[in-house]
mmCIF file of C-alpha atoms and ligand atoms in Angstrom:
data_model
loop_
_atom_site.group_PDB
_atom_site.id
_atom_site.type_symbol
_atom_site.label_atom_id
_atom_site.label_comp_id
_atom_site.label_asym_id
_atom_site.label_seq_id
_atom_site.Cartn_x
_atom_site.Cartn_y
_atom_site.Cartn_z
ATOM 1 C CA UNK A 671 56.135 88.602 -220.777
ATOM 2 C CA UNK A 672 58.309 85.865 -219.548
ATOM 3 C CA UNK A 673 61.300 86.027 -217.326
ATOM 4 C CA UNK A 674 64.025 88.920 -216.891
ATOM 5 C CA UNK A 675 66.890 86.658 -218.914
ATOM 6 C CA UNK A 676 64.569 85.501 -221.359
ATOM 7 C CA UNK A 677 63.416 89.068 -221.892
ATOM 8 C CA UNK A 678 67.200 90.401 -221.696
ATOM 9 C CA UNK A 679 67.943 87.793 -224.537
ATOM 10 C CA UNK A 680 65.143 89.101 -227.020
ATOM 11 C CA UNK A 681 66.246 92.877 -226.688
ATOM 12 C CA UNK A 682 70.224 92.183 -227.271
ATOM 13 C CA UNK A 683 69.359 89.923 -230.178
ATOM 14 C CA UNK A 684 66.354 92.659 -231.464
ATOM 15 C CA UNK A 685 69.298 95.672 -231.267
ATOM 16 C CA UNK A 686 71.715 93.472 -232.992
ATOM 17 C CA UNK A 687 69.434 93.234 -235.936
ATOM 18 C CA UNK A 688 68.238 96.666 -235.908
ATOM 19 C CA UNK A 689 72.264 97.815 -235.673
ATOM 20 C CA UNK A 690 72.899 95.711 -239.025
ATOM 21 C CA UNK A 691 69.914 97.776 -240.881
ATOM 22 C CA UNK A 692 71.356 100.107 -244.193
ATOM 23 C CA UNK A 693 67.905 101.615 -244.736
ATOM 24 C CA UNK A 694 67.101 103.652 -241.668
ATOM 25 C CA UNK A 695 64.596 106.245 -242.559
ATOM 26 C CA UNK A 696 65.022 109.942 -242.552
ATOM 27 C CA UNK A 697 64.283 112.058 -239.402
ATOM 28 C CA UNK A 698 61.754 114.407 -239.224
ATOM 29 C CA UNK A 699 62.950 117.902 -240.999
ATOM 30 C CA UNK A 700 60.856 120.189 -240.824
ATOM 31 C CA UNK A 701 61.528 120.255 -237.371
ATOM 32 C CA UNK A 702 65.096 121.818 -237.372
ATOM 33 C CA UNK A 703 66.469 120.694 -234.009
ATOM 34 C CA UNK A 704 65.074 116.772 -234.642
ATOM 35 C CA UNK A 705 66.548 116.788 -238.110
ATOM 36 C CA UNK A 706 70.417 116.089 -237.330
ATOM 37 C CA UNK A 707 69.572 113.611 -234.490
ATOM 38 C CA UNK A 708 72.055 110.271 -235.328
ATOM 39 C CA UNK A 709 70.429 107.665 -236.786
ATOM 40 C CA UNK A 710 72.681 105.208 -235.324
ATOM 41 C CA UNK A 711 70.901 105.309 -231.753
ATOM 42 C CA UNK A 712 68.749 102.866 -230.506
ATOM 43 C CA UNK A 713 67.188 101.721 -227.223
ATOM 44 C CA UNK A 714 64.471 99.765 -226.401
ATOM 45 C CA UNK A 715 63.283 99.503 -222.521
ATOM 46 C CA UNK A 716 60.179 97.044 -221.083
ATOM 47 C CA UNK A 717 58.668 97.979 -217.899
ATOM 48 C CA UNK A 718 56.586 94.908 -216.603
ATOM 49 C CA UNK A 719 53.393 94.702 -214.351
ATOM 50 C CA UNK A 720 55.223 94.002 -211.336
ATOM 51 C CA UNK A 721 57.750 97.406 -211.757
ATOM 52 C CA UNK A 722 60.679 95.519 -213.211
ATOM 53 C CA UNK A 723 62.450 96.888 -216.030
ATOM 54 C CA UNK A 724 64.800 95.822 -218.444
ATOM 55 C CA UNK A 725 66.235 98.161 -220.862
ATOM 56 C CA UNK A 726 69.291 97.543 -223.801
ATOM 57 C CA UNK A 727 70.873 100.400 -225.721
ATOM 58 C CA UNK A 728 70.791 103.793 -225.647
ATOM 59 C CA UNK A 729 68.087 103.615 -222.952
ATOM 60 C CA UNK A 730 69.686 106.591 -221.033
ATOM 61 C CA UNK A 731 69.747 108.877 -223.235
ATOM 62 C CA UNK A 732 66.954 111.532 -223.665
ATOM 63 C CA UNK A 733 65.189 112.310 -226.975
ATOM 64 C CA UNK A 734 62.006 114.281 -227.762
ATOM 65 C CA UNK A 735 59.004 112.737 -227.360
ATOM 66 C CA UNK A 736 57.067 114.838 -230.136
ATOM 67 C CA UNK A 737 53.436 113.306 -230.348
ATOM 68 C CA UNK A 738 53.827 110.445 -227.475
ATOM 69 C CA UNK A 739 52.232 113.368 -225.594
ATOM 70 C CA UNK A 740 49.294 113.560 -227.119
ATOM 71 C CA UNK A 741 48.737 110.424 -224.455
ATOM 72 C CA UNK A 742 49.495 112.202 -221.560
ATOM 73 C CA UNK A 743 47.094 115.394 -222.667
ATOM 74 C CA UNK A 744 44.559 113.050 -223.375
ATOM 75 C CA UNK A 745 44.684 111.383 -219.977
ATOM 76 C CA UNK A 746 44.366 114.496 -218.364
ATOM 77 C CA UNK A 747 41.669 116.007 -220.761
ATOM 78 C CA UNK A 748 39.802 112.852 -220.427
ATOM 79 C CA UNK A 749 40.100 112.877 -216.482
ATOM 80 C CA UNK A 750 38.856 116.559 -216.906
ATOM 81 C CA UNK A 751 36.150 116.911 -219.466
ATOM 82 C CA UNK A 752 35.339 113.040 -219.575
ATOM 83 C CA UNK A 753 33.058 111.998 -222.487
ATOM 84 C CA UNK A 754 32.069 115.688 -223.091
ATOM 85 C CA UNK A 755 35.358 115.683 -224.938
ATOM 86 C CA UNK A 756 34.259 113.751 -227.891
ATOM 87 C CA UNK A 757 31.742 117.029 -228.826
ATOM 88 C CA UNK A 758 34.881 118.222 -229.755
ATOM 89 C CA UNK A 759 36.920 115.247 -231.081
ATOM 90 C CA UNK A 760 36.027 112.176 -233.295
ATOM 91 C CA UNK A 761 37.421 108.630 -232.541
ATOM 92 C CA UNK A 762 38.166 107.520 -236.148
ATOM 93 C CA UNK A 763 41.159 106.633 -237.213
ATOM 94 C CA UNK A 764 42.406 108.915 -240.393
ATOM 95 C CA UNK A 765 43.326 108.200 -243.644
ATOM 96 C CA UNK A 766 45.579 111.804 -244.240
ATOM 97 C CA UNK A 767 48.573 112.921 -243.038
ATOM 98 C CA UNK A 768 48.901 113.462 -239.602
ATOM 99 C CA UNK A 769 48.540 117.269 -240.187
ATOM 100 C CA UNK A 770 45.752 117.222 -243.208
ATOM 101 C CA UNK A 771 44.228 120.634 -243.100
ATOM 102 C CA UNK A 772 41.867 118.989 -245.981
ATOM 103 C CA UNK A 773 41.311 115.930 -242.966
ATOM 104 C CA UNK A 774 39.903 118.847 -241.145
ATOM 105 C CA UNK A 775 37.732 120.473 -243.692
ATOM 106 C CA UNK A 776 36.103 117.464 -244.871
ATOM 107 C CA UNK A 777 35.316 117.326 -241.473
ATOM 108 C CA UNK A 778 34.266 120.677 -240.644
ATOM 109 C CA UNK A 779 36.437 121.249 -238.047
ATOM 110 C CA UNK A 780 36.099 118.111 -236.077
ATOM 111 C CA UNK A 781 39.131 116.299 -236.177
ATOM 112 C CA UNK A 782 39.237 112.861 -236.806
ATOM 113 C CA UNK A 783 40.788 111.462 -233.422
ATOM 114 C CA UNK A 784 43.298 113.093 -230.622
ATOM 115 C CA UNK A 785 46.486 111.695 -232.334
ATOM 116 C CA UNK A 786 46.096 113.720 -235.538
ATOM 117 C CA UNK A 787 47.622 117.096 -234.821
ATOM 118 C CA UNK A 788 44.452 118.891 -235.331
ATOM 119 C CA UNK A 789 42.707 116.952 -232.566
ATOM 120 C CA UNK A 790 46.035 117.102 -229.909
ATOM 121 C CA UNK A 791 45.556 121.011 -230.938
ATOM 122 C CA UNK A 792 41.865 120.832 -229.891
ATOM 123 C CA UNK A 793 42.906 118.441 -226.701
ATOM 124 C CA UNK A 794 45.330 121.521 -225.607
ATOM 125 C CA UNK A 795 42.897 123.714 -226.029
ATOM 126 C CA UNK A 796 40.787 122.263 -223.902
ATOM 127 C CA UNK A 797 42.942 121.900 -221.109
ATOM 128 C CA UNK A 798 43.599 126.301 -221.187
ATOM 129 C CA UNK A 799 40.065 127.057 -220.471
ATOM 130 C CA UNK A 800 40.916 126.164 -216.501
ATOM 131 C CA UNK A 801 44.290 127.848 -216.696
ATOM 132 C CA UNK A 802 47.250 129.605 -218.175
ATOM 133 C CA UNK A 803 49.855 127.932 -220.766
ATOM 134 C CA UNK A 804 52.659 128.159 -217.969
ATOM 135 C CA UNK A 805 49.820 126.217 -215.299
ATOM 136 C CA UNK A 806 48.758 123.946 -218.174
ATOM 137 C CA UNK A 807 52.148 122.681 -218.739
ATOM 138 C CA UNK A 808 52.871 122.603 -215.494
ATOM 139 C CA UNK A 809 50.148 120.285 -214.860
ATOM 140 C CA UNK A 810 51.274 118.302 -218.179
ATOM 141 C CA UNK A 811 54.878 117.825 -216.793
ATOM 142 C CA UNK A 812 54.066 117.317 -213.190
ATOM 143 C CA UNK A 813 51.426 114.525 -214.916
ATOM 144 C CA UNK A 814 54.509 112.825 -216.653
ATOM 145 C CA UNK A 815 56.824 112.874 -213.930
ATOM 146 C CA UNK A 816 54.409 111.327 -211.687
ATOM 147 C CA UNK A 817 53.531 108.660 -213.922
ATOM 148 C CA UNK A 818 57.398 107.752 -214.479
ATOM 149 C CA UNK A 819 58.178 108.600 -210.856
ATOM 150 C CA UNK A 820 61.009 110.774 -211.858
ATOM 151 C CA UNK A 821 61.428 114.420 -211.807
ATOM 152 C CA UNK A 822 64.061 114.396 -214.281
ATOM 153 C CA UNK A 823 62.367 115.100 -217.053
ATOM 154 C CA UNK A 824 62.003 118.166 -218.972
ATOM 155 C CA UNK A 825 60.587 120.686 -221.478
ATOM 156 C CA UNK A 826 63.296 121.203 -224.514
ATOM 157 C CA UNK A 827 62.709 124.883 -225.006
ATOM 158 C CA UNK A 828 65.098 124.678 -227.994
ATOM 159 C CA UNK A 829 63.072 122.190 -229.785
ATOM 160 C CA UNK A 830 59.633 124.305 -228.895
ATOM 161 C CA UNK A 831 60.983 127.056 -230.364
ATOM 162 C CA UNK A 832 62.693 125.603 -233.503
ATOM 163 C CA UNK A 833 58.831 124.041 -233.967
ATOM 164 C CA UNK A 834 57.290 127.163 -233.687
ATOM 165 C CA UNK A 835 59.320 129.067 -236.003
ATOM 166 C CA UNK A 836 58.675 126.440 -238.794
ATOM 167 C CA UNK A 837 54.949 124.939 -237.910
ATOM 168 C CA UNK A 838 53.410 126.324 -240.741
ATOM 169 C CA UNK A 839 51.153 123.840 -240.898
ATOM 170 C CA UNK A 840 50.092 123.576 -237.413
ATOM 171 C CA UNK A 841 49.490 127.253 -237.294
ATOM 172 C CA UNK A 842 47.025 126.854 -240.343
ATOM 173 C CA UNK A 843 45.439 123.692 -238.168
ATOM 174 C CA UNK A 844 44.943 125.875 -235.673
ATOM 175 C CA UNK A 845 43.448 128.893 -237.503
ATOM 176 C CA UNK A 846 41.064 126.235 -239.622
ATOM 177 C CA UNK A 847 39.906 124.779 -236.128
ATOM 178 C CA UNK A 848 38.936 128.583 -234.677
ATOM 179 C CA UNK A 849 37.209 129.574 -238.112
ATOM 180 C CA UNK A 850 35.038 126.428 -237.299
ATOM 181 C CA UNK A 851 34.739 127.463 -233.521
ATOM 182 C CA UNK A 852 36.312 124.343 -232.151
ATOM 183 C CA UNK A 853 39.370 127.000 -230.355
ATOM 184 C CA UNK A 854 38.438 128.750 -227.492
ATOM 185 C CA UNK A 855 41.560 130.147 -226.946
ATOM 186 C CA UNK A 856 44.045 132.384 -229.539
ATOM 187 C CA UNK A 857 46.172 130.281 -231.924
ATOM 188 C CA UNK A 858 49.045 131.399 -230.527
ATOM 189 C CA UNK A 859 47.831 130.645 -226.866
ATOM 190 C CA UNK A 860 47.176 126.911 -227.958
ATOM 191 C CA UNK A 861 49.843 126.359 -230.519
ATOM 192 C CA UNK A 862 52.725 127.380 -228.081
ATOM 193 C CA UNK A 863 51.483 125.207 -225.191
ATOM 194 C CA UNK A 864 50.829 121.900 -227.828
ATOM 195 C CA UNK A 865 54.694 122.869 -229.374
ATOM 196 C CA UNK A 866 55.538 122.846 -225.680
ATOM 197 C CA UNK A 867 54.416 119.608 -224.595
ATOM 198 C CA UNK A 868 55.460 117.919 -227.781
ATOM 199 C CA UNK A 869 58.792 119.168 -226.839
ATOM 200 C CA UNK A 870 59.322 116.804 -223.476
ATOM 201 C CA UNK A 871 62.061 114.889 -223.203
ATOM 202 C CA UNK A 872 62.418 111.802 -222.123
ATOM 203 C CA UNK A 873 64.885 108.704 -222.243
ATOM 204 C CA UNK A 874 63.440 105.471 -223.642
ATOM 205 C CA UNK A 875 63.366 103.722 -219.693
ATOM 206 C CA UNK A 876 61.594 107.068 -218.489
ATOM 207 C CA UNK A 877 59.038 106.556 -221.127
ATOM 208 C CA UNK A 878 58.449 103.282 -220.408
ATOM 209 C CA UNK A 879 58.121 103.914 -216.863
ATOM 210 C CA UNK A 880 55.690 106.944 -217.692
ATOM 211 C CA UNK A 881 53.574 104.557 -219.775
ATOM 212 C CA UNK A 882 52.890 101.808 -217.437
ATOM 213 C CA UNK A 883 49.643 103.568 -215.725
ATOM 214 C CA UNK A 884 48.118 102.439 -219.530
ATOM 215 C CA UNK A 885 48.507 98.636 -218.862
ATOM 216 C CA UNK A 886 46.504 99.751 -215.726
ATOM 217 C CA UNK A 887 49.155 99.823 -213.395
ATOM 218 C CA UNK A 888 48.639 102.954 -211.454
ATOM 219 C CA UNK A 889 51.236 102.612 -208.405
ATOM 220 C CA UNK A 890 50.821 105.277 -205.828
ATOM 221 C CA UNK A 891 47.390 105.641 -206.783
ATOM 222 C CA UNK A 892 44.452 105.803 -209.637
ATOM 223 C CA UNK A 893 46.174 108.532 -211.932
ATOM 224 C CA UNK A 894 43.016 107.593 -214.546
ATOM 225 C CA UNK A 895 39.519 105.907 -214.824
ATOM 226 C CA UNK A 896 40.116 102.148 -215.760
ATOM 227 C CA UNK A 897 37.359 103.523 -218.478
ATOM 228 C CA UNK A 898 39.392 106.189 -219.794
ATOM 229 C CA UNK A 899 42.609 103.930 -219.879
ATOM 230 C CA UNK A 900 40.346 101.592 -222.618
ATOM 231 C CA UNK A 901 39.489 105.044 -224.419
ATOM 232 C CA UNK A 902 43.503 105.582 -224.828
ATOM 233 C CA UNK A 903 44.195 102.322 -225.682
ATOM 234 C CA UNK A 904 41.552 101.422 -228.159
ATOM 235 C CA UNK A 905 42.324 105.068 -229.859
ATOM 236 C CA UNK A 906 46.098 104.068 -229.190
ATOM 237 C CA UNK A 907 45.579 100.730 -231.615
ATOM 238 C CA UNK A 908 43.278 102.589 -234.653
ATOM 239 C CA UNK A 909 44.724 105.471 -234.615
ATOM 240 C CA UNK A 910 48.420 105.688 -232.538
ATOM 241 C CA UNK A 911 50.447 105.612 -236.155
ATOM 242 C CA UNK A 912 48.399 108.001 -237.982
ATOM 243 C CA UNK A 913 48.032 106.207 -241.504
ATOM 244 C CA UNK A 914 49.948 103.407 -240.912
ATOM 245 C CA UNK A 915 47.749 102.297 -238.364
ATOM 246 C CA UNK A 916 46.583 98.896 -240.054
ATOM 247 C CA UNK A 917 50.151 98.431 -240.939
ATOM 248 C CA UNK A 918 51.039 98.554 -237.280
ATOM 249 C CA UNK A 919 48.211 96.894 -236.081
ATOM 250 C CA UNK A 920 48.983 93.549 -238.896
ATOM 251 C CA UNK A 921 52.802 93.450 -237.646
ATOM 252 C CA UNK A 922 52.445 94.322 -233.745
ATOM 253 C CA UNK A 923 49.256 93.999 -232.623
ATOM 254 C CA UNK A 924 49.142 96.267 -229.461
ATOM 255 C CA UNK A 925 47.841 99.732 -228.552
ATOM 256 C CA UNK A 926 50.770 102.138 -229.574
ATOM 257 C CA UNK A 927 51.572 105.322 -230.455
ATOM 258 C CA UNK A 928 54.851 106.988 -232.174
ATOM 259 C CA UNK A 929 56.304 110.296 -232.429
ATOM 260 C CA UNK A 930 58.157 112.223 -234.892
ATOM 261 C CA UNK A 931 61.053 112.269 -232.626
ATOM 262 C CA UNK A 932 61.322 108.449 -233.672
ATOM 263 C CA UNK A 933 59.901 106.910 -230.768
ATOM 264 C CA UNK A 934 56.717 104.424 -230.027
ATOM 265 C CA UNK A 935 55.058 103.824 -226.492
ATOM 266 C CA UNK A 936 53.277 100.272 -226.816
ATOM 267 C CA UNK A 937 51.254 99.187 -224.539
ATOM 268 C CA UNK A 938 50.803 95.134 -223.034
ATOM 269 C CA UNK A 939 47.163 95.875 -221.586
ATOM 270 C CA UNK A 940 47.718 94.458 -217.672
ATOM 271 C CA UNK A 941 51.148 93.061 -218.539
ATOM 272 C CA UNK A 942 53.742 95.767 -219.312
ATOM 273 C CA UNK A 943 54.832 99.038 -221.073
ATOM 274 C CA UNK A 944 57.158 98.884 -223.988
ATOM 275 C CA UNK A 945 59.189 101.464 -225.332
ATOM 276 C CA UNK A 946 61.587 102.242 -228.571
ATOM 277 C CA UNK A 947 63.530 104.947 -229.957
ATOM 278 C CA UNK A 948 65.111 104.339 -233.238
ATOM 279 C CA UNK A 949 66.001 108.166 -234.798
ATOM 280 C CA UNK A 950 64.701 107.996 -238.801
ATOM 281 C CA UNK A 951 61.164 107.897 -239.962
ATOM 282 C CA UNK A 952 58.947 105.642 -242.490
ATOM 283 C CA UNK A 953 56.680 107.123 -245.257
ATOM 284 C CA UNK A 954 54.069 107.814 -242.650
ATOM 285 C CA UNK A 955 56.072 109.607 -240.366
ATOM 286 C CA UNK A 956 56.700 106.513 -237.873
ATOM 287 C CA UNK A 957 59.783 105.382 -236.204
ATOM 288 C CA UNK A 958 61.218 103.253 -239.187
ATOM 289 C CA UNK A 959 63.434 100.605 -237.771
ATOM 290 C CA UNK A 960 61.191 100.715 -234.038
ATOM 291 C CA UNK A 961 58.543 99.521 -236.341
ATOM 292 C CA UNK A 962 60.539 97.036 -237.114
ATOM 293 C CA UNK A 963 61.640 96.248 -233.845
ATOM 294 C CA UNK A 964 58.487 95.970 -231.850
ATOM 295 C CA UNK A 965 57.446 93.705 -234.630
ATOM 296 C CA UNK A 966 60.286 90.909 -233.709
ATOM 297 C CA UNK A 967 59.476 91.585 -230.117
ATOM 298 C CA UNK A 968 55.942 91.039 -230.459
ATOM 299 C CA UNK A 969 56.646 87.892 -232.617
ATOM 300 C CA UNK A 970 59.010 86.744 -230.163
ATOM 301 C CA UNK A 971 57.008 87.281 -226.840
ATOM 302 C CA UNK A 972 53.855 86.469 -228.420
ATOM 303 C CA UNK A 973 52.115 89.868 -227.829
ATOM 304 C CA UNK A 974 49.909 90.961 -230.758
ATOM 305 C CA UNK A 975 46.095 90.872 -229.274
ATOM 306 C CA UNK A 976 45.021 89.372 -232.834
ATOM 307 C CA UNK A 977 47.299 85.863 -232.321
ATOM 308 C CA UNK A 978 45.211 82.823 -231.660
ATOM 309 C CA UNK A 979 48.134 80.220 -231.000
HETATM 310 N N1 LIG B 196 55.100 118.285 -232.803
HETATM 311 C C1 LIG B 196 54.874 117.484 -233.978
HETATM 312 C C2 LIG B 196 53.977 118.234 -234.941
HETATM 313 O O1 LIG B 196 53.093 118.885 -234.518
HETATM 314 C C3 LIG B 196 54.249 116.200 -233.566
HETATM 315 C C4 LIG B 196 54.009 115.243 -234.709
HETATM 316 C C5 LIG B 196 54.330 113.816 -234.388
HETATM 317 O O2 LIG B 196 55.113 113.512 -233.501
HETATM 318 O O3 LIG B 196 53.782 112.947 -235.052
HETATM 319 O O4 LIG B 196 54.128 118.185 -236.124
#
């Protein structure tokens, strides 16, 4: 990725010409807590191979994390389940919505990948046959703090709850996938652990931190197979920004995936782990103006896997 300065220089120049941006995108809101979040913030943090990490902005400052942890339940269901997951999940990326019930049905109750609600739903699920909600995400958070070594992070029960009260269409995700058999557990079981985990918070250098096991940096230990790291990140590049994935993939060019809260993990397979939070959405639901960030940075740094110069 090049040197600390030169790396310092490309973030302070990136968040001067995100700061200057009129259109910022609209948060998520139909997720009441997420909805009045300034769009004014913005932080960007990369955490290189060798454990350095240089962050610029708001870096400090937690925000929910929202689908980024579809990554982490993933990693864990893969570690679990290995390849017997995929009975359960496709590996296609998704033309719908990220919460398509109609995704679901035209694929009678298989959802399309892990990153689509439906299939983090199904991922959840299959993490509660072996234990409660309160063990599960237990094991989700202790899973997150290890990979960031930091036990400062937390569950936002305030955002959980505001989700539940208005995830209409999560709840009819979930029903849809037990009609089909693809639950084992009861909606409610399921949906309140996924609204849960969705509901971490993290700051953008935490993130980064907790992402760096993906470029298959694993201090203190293997936390994953090197073959289910290259499940996540190939699912991370067709499928980590729902259906703006080819958009992402033609201005980045690295495994990713956003969140609702506004945030993207991307991933710099054996180099680093790069992470921006820029409050305000696209049309597809994707971090509007971190889009357009990790596009100069990638330009800059030279880090989109499809460049030939
Ligand atoms: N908790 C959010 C939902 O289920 C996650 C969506 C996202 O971050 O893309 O709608």
């Amino acid at each position: 990725m090049g040197d600390k300065s030169r790396i310092e220089a490309i973030l302070g120049k990136i968040l001067e010409a995100v700061g200057q941006a009129d259109d910022r995108g609209r948060p998520a809101d139909y997720i009441e807590q997420l909805a009045y979040v300034d769009t004014r913030y913005c932080a960007l943090s990369v955490c290189v191979a060798n454990g350095s990490q240089i962050s610029a902005g708001d870096h400090a400052t937690p925000f929910s994390i929202q689908s980024i942890s579809k990554v982490f339940t993933l990693a864990i269901a893969l570690g679990r389940h290995g390849n017997q997951l995929w009975h359960r999940v496709g590996r296609e990326p998704s033309n719908y919505v990220f919460n398509s019930a109609q995704a679901l049905e035209t694929r009678a109750g298989i959802p399309a990948n892990p990153f689509v609600n439906s299939g983090a739903i199904v991922v959840t699920d299959s993490l509660l046959v072996s234990g409660s909600p309160r063990e599960t995400l237990a094991e989700i958070l202790h899973f997150v703090r290890y990979a960031a070594s930091d036990d400062d992070i937390f569950i936002d029960g305030a955002v959980a709850a505001s989700e539940k009260r208005t995830g209409h269409k999560n709840f009819s995700l979930a029903h849809l996938l037990r009609a089909y058999g693809n639950l084992t557990q009861e909606c409610d079981e399921t949906l309140g652990t996924y609204f849960h985990h969705c509901a971490i918070a993290m700051t953008c250098a935490q993130l980064a931190r907790s992402g760096r096991f993906l470029a298959g940096v694993q201090p203190g230990g293997t936390v994953i197979a090197p073959t289910h790291l290259r499940s996540i990140n190939a699912l991370m590049s067709t499928c980590g920004h729902y259906n703006g994935s080819g958009e992402f993939a033609f201005r980045v060019g690295i495994p990713a995936k956003s969140g609702v809260g506004s945030s993207i993990l991307a991933i710099v397979p054996r180099r680093a782990s790069i992470t921006v939070w820029s409050p305000g959405l696209d049309d597809y639901g994707n971090s509007k103006l971190g889009l357009a960030a990790l596009e100069m940075l990638s330009e800059r740094a030279k880090l989109s896997m499809f460049a030939v110069d």
